[in-house]
Amino acid sequence: MAWDDNAKKLAIKTIGTVESNLKYDCIYYADPITVGIMQWYATRAAKLLNKIRATAGAWVGVENSLTNALSSHSEDDGGYWTSRYLTKAEGSSLKGVLTSTVGVKIQNAQTLEDLEAYRVRAAKAELDANTNTNAFIFWCVMYHQSPRYALQILNSAGENPTLARLH
């Protein structure tokens, strides 16, 4: 298998199934702000929501408290966003936005952007997405959850790791 559109779809389905059961409006209330099909967390969630908010007409009906938080705190403020939990009211108000045409389009684009960043990072660690596609997809699932641990696992797996060695 090569790292082509079909492989990317498989990676998206794999990560999305693990993260949200492929639900664009998934919100995980037990952790600080965690939203969307890929369960973007904290600063990444803030960045995603700001992309949606910046699109004319997309940010309809969202609780003012969340809009104010996004306006008054930098999306790069890890100290704030890693301690900012969504309320049930905020989450409920986001569901329609996340499943809107714009919300889905932005989540899909972000997912592809993330996969490209993962590919670049894997290549630096000598995991080639084109020649070792299945192992790369499995590693992407790990990297999406915890970049630091995924890199440790990749380093331990050695050159040209197989699925079994990564596992």
Short mmCIF file of N, CA, C and O in Angstrom, two decimals, residues 67-165:
data_model
loop_
_atom_site.label_atom_id
_atom_site.label_comp_id
_atom_site.label_asym_id
_atom_site.label_seq_id
_atom_site.Cartn_x
_atom_site.Cartn_y
_atom_site.Cartn_z
N THR A 67 -17.73 31.92 23.16
CA THR A 67 -17.29 32.96 22.23
C THR A 67 -16.38 33.95 22.94
O THR A 67 -15.32 34.32 22.42
N ASN A 68 -16.75 34.35 24.15
CA ASN A 68 -15.93 35.28 24.92
C ASN A 68 -14.57 34.67 25.27
O ASN A 68 -13.55 35.36 25.23
N ALA A 69 -14.55 33.40 25.63
CA ALA A 69 -13.29 32.73 25.96
C ALA A 69 -12.37 32.70 24.74
O ALA A 69 -11.17 32.96 24.85
N LEU A 70 -12.93 32.39 23.58
CA LEU A 70 -12.13 32.35 22.36
C LEU A 70 -11.63 33.74 21.98
O LEU A 70 -10.53 33.88 21.44
N SER A 71 -12.42 34.76 22.27
CA SER A 71 -12.04 36.14 21.95
C SER A 71 -10.99 36.68 22.91
O SER A 71 -10.12 37.45 22.51
N SER A 72 -11.07 36.29 24.16
CA SER A 72 -10.20 36.91 25.17
C SER A 72 -8.96 36.11 25.53
O SER A 72 -8.10 36.59 26.25
N HIS A 73 -8.83 34.89 25.02
CA HIS A 73 -7.65 34.06 25.31
C HIS A 73 -7.04 33.59 24.00
O HIS A 73 -7.74 33.04 23.15
N SER A 74 -5.75 33.79 23.87
CA SER A 74 -5.04 33.32 22.69
C SER A 74 -5.25 31.82 22.52
O SER A 74 -5.22 31.07 23.49
N GLU A 75 -5.41 31.40 21.29
CA GLU A 75 -5.58 29.97 21.04
C GLU A 75 -4.29 29.21 21.34
O GLU A 75 -4.31 27.99 21.43
N ASP A 76 -3.20 29.90 21.53
CA ASP A 76 -1.93 29.27 21.89
C ASP A 76 -1.68 29.25 23.40
O ASP A 76 -0.64 28.77 23.84
N ASP A 77 -2.63 29.76 24.18
CA ASP A 77 -2.47 29.84 25.64
C ASP A 77 -2.76 28.49 26.28
O ASP A 77 -3.86 28.20 26.74
N GLY A 78 -1.73 27.64 26.31
CA GLY A 78 -1.88 26.30 26.86
C GLY A 78 -2.29 26.30 28.32
O GLY A 78 -3.02 25.42 28.77
N GLY A 79 -1.85 27.29 29.06
CA GLY A 79 -2.23 27.39 30.47
C GLY A 79 -3.73 27.55 30.65
O GLY A 79 -4.31 26.97 31.57
N TYR A 80 -4.34 28.29 29.75
CA TYR A 80 -5.79 28.49 29.83
C TYR A 80 -6.53 27.29 29.25
O TYR A 80 -7.39 26.70 29.90
N TRP A 81 -6.21 26.91 28.01
CA TRP A 81 -7.01 25.92 27.30
C TRP A 81 -6.87 24.51 27.88
O TRP A 81 -7.77 23.69 27.74
N THR A 82 -5.76 24.21 28.56
CA THR A 82 -5.64 22.89 29.18
C THR A 82 -6.37 22.81 30.51
O THR A 82 -6.41 21.75 31.13
N SER A 83 -6.98 23.92 30.91
CA SER A 83 -7.80 23.90 32.13
C SER A 83 -9.23 24.37 31.86
O SER A 83 -10.03 24.48 32.79
N ARG A 84 -9.56 24.62 30.61
CA ARG A 84 -10.89 25.15 30.24
C ARG A 84 -11.79 24.01 29.81
O ARG A 84 -11.62 23.39 28.77
N TYR A 85 -12.76 23.68 30.64
CA TYR A 85 -13.73 22.64 30.34
C TYR A 85 -14.96 23.26 29.70
O TYR A 85 -15.38 24.36 30.10
N LEU A 86 -15.55 22.58 28.74
CA LEU A 86 -16.82 23.04 28.18
C LEU A 86 -17.94 22.70 29.14
O LEU A 86 -17.97 21.60 29.72
N THR A 87 -18.87 23.62 29.27
CA THR A 87 -20.09 23.32 30.02
C THR A 87 -21.02 22.54 29.11
O THR A 87 -20.85 22.52 27.88
N LYS A 88 -22.01 21.92 29.68
CA LYS A 88 -22.99 21.17 28.86
C LYS A 88 -23.69 22.13 27.90
O LYS A 88 -23.93 21.78 26.74
N ALA A 89 -24.00 23.33 28.37
CA ALA A 89 -24.68 24.31 27.51
C ALA A 89 -23.78 24.71 26.34
O ALA A 89 -24.25 24.82 25.20
N GLU A 90 -22.50 24.94 26.61
CA GLU A 90 -21.57 25.29 25.53
C GLU A 90 -21.45 24.14 24.54
O GLU A 90 -21.49 24.35 23.32
N GLY A 91 -21.30 22.94 25.05
CA GLY A 91 -21.18 21.78 24.18
C GLY A 91 -22.41 21.58 23.32
O GLY A 91 -22.31 21.34 22.11
N SER A 92 -23.56 21.69 23.95
CA SER A 92 -24.82 21.54 23.19
C SER A 92 -24.92 22.59 22.09
O SER A 92 -25.38 22.29 20.99
N SER A 93 -24.48 23.81 22.39
CA SER A 93 -24.57 24.88 21.40
C SER A 93 -23.57 24.69 20.26
O SER A 93 -23.75 25.24 19.17
N LEU A 94 -22.54 23.92 20.48
CA LEU A 94 -21.52 23.67 19.45
C LEU A 94 -21.91 22.56 18.48
O LEU A 94 -21.41 22.52 17.36
N LYS A 95 -22.77 21.67 18.90
CA LYS A 95 -23.06 20.47 18.09
C LYS A 95 -23.48 20.82 16.66
O LYS A 95 -22.97 20.24 15.70
N GLY A 96 -24.40 21.75 16.50
CA GLY A 96 -24.84 22.14 15.16
C GLY A 96 -23.74 22.80 14.34
O GLY A 96 -23.67 22.62 13.13
N VAL A 97 -22.88 23.54 15.01
CA VAL A 97 -21.76 24.21 14.33
C VAL A 97 -20.77 23.16 13.83
O VAL A 97 -20.28 23.24 12.70
N LEU A 98 -20.47 22.17 14.66
CA LEU A 98 -19.50 21.14 14.30
C LEU A 98 -20.00 20.25 13.15
O LEU A 98 -19.20 19.73 12.38
N THR A 99 -21.32 20.07 13.05
CA THR A 99 -21.87 19.23 11.98
C THR A 99 -22.36 20.03 10.78
O THR A 99 -22.84 19.44 9.80
N SER A 100 -22.23 21.35 10.85
CA SER A 100 -22.62 22.18 9.71
C SER A 100 -21.68 21.90 8.54
O SER A 100 -20.60 21.31 8.71
N THR A 101 -22.07 22.31 7.35
CA THR A 101 -21.23 22.13 6.17
C THR A 101 -19.85 22.74 6.40
O THR A 101 -18.83 22.12 6.10
N VAL A 102 -19.82 23.94 6.96
CA VAL A 102 -18.56 24.62 7.25
C VAL A 102 -17.77 23.85 8.31
O VAL A 102 -16.56 23.64 8.17
N GLY A 103 -18.43 23.44 9.39
CA GLY A 103 -17.75 22.71 10.46
C GLY A 103 -17.12 21.42 9.98
O GLY A 103 -15.98 21.10 10.34
N VAL A 104 -17.84 20.68 9.16
CA VAL A 104 -17.31 19.43 8.62
C VAL A 104 -16.15 19.71 7.67
O VAL A 104 -15.10 19.05 7.72
N LYS A 105 -16.31 20.71 6.81
CA LYS A 105 -15.25 21.06 5.85
C LYS A 105 -13.97 21.45 6.58
O LYS A 105 -12.88 21.01 6.21
N ILE A 106 -14.08 22.26 7.63
CA ILE A 106 -12.90 22.70 8.37
C ILE A 106 -12.28 21.53 9.13
O ILE A 106 -11.05 21.40 9.16
N GLN A 107 -13.09 20.66 9.69
CA GLN A 107 -12.54 19.49 10.38
C GLN A 107 -11.83 18.56 9.39
O GLN A 107 -10.74 18.04 9.70
N ASN A 108 -12.41 18.37 8.22
CA ASN A 108 -11.76 17.52 7.22
C ASN A 108 -10.42 18.11 6.78
O ASN A 108 -9.42 17.39 6.66
N ALA A 109 -10.40 19.42 6.55
CA ALA A 109 -9.15 20.08 6.14
C ALA A 109 -8.11 19.99 7.25
O ALA A 109 -6.92 19.73 6.98
N GLN A 110 -8.52 20.17 8.50
CA GLN A 110 -7.59 20.08 9.62
C GLN A 110 -7.03 18.67 9.76
O GLN A 110 -5.86 18.48 10.05
N THR A 111 -7.87 17.69 9.53
CA THR A 111 -7.43 16.30 9.61
C THR A 111 -6.34 16.02 8.57
O THR A 111 -5.32 15.41 8.89
N LEU A 112 -6.54 16.47 7.34
CA LEU A 112 -5.53 16.28 6.30
C LEU A 112 -4.25 17.04 6.62
O LEU A 112 -3.14 16.54 6.39
N GLU A 113 -4.40 18.23 7.16
CA GLU A 113 -3.23 19.02 7.58
C GLU A 113 -2.46 18.29 8.68
O GLU A 113 -1.22 18.22 8.65
N ASP A 114 -3.19 17.74 9.63
CA ASP A 114 -2.55 16.98 10.71
C ASP A 114 -1.81 15.77 10.17
O ASP A 114 -0.67 15.50 10.56
N LEU A 115 -2.44 15.03 9.26
CA LEU A 115 -1.79 13.84 8.70
C LEU A 115 -0.50 14.21 7.96
O LEU A 115 0.49 13.47 8.03
N GLU A 116 -0.51 15.33 7.27
CA GLU A 116 0.71 15.76 6.59
C GLU A 116 1.80 16.10 7.60
O GLU A 116 2.96 15.75 7.41
N ALA A 117 1.43 16.77 8.67
CA ALA A 117 2.41 17.07 9.73
C ALA A 117 2.93 15.78 10.36
O ALA A 117 4.14 15.67 10.65
N TYR A 118 2.07 14.79 10.54
CA TYR A 118 2.50 13.50 11.08
C TYR A 118 3.46 12.81 10.12
O TYR A 118 4.44 12.21 10.53
N ARG A 119 3.17 12.90 8.81
CA ARG A 119 4.03 12.29 7.81
C ARG A 119 5.42 12.91 7.85
O ARG A 119 6.43 12.20 7.83
N VAL A 120 5.46 14.23 7.94
CA VAL A 120 6.75 14.93 8.01
C VAL A 120 7.51 14.51 9.26
O VAL A 120 8.72 14.22 9.21
N ARG A 121 6.83 14.43 10.39
CA ARG A 121 7.48 14.05 11.65
C ARG A 121 7.98 12.60 11.59
O ARG A 121 9.07 12.29 12.06
N ALA A 122 7.16 11.73 11.03
CA ALA A 122 7.56 10.32 10.91
C ALA A 122 8.79 10.19 10.01
O ALA A 122 9.69 9.41 10.31
N ALA A 123 8.81 10.96 8.92
CA ALA A 123 9.95 10.89 8.00
C ALA A 123 11.24 11.31 8.71
O ALA A 123 12.30 10.71 8.47
N LYS A 124 11.16 12.30 9.58
CA LYS A 124 12.34 12.72 10.35
C LYS A 124 12.84 11.59 11.25
O LYS A 124 14.03 11.51 11.55
N ALA A 125 11.92 10.74 11.67
CA ALA A 125 12.28 9.59 12.52
C ALA A 125 12.50 8.33 11.67
O ALA A 125 12.55 7.23 12.19
N GLU A 126 12.56 8.52 10.34
CA GLU A 126 12.85 7.46 9.38
C GLU A 126 11.75 6.41 9.24
O GLU A 126 12.03 5.24 8.97
N LEU A 127 10.51 6.83 9.39
CA LEU A 127 9.36 5.99 9.06
C LEU A 127 8.75 6.58 7.79
O LEU A 127 8.21 7.69 7.81
N ASP A 128 8.87 5.86 6.70
CA ASP A 128 8.42 6.34 5.40
C ASP A 128 6.97 5.92 5.16
O ASP A 128 6.66 4.73 5.09
N ALA A 129 6.11 6.91 5.01
CA ALA A 129 4.68 6.65 4.80
C ALA A 129 4.43 5.93 3.48
O ALA A 129 3.45 5.20 3.36
N ASN A 130 5.28 6.13 2.49
CA ASN A 130 5.07 5.52 1.18
C ASN A 130 5.51 4.07 1.13
O ASN A 130 4.89 3.27 0.44
N THR A 131 6.57 3.73 1.82
CA THR A 131 7.09 2.37 1.74
C THR A 131 6.65 1.51 2.92
O THR A 131 6.80 0.29 2.87
N ASN A 132 6.14 2.13 3.97
CA ASN A 132 5.73 1.41 5.17
C ASN A 132 4.38 1.98 5.64
O ASN A 132 4.23 2.38 6.79
N THR A 133 3.45 1.99 4.72
CA THR A 133 2.18 2.68 4.92
C THR A 133 1.38 2.14 6.10
O THR A 133 0.86 2.91 6.91
N ASN A 134 1.24 0.84 6.20
CA ASN A 134 0.43 0.28 7.30
C ASN A 134 1.02 0.61 8.66
O ASN A 134 0.29 0.99 9.58
N ALA A 135 2.33 0.49 8.79
CA ALA A 135 2.97 0.85 10.06
C ALA A 135 2.81 2.34 10.32
O ALA A 135 2.57 2.77 11.46
N PHE A 136 2.91 3.15 9.27
CA PHE A 136 2.74 4.59 9.43
C PHE A 136 1.33 4.93 9.92
O PHE A 136 1.16 5.74 10.82
N ILE A 137 0.31 4.31 9.35
CA ILE A 137 -1.06 4.57 9.78
C ILE A 137 -1.24 4.20 11.25
O ILE A 137 -1.82 4.96 12.03
N PHE A 138 -0.73 3.05 11.64
CA PHE A 138 -0.80 2.64 13.04
C PHE A 138 -0.08 3.64 13.93
O PHE A 138 -0.56 4.05 14.99
N TRP A 139 1.09 4.08 13.49
CA TRP A 139 1.86 5.07 14.25
C TRP A 139 1.09 6.39 14.35
O TRP A 139 1.12 7.05 15.39
N CYS A 140 0.37 6.77 13.30
CA CYS A 140 -0.44 8.00 13.33
C CYS A 140 -1.48 7.95 14.44
O CYS A 140 -1.74 8.95 15.11
N VAL A 141 -2.09 6.80 14.63
CA VAL A 141 -3.07 6.65 15.71
C VAL A 141 -2.39 6.92 17.06
O VAL A 141 -2.92 7.65 17.90
N MET A 142 -1.22 6.36 17.23
CA MET A 142 -0.46 6.59 18.47
C MET A 142 -0.04 8.05 18.60
O MET A 142 -0.18 8.66 19.67
N TYR A 143 0.47 8.61 17.52
CA TYR A 143 0.97 9.98 17.54
C TYR A 143 -0.16 10.97 17.83
O TYR A 143 0.04 11.95 18.54
N HIS A 144 -1.31 10.71 17.29
CA HIS A 144 -2.45 11.58 17.53
C HIS A 144 -2.80 11.61 19.02
O HIS A 144 -3.19 12.65 19.55
N GLN A 145 -2.66 10.48 19.68
CA GLN A 145 -2.95 10.38 21.12
C GLN A 145 -1.85 11.01 21.96
O GLN A 145 -2.12 11.71 22.92
N SER A 146 -0.60 10.72 21.63
CA SER A 146 0.52 11.18 22.44
C SER A 146 1.80 11.22 21.60
O SER A 146 2.48 10.20 21.46
N PRO A 147 2.12 12.38 21.06
CA PRO A 147 3.31 12.47 20.21
C PRO A 147 4.59 11.98 20.89
O PRO A 147 5.37 11.24 20.29
N ARG A 148 4.79 12.35 22.12
CA ARG A 148 6.02 11.96 22.82
C ARG A 148 6.15 10.44 22.91
O ARG A 148 7.20 9.88 22.60
N TYR A 149 5.09 9.77 23.34
CA TYR A 149 5.15 8.31 23.49
C TYR A 149 5.23 7.61 22.14
O TYR A 149 5.91 6.60 22.00
N ALA A 150 4.55 8.15 21.15
CA ALA A 150 4.62 7.55 19.81
C ALA A 150 6.04 7.60 19.26
O ALA A 150 6.51 6.65 18.64
N LEU A 151 6.73 8.70 19.51
CA LEU A 151 8.12 8.81 19.06
C LEU A 151 9.02 7.85 19.84
O LEU A 151 9.94 7.24 19.26
N GLN A 152 8.76 7.67 21.12
CA GLN A 152 9.54 6.71 21.91
C GLN A 152 9.33 5.29 21.37
O GLN A 152 10.29 4.52 21.24
N ILE A 153 8.09 4.95 21.06
CA ILE A 153 7.79 3.62 20.52
C ILE A 153 8.47 3.44 19.17
O ILE A 153 9.07 2.40 18.91
N LEU A 154 8.40 4.46 18.34
CA LEU A 154 9.04 4.37 17.02
C LEU A 154 10.55 4.19 17.15
O LEU A 154 11.14 3.36 16.46
N ASN A 155 11.15 4.91 18.06
CA ASN A 155 12.60 4.75 18.28
C ASN A 155 12.93 3.36 18.78
O ASN A 155 13.95 2.78 18.39
N SER A 156 12.09 2.79 19.62
CA SER A 156 12.32 1.44 20.14
C SER A 156 12.10 0.37 19.08
O SER A 156 12.71 -0.70 19.14
N ALA A 157 11.24 0.63 18.12
CA ALA A 157 10.89 -0.37 17.10
C ALA A 157 12.01 -0.58 16.08
O ALA A 157 12.02 -1.59 15.38
N GLY A 158 12.90 0.37 15.99
CA GLY A 158 14.04 0.20 15.08
C GLY A 158 13.73 0.57 13.65
O GLY A 158 12.65 1.04 13.32
N GLU A 159 14.71 0.32 12.79
CA GLU A 159 14.61 0.68 11.38
C GLU A 159 13.52 -0.12 10.67
O GLU A 159 13.37 -1.32 10.90
N ASN A 160 12.77 0.53 9.80
CA ASN A 160 11.68 -0.10 9.05
C ASN A 160 10.77 -0.94 9.94
O ASN A 160 10.62 -2.14 9.74
N PRO A 161 10.14 -0.32 10.92
CA PRO A 161 9.34 -1.10 11.88
C PRO A 161 8.12 -1.73 11.22
O PRO A 161 7.50 -1.16 10.34
N THR A 162 7.81 -2.91 11.67
CA THR A 162 6.59 -3.59 11.23
C THR A 162 5.46 -3.21 12.18
O THR A 162 5.69 -2.64 13.25
N LEU A 163 4.26 -3.59 11.80
CA LEU A 163 3.13 -3.40 12.71
C LEU A 163 3.37 -4.13 14.03
O LEU A 163 3.12 -3.59 15.10
N ALA A 164 3.86 -5.34 13.93
CA ALA A 164 4.10 -6.14 15.14
C ALA A 164 5.12 -5.48 16.06
O ALA A 164 4.94 -5.45 17.27
N ARG A 165 6.19 -4.92 15.48
CA ARG A 165 7.20 -4.27 16.32
C ARG A 165 6.67 -3.00 16.94
O ARG A 165 7.00 -2.67 18.07
#
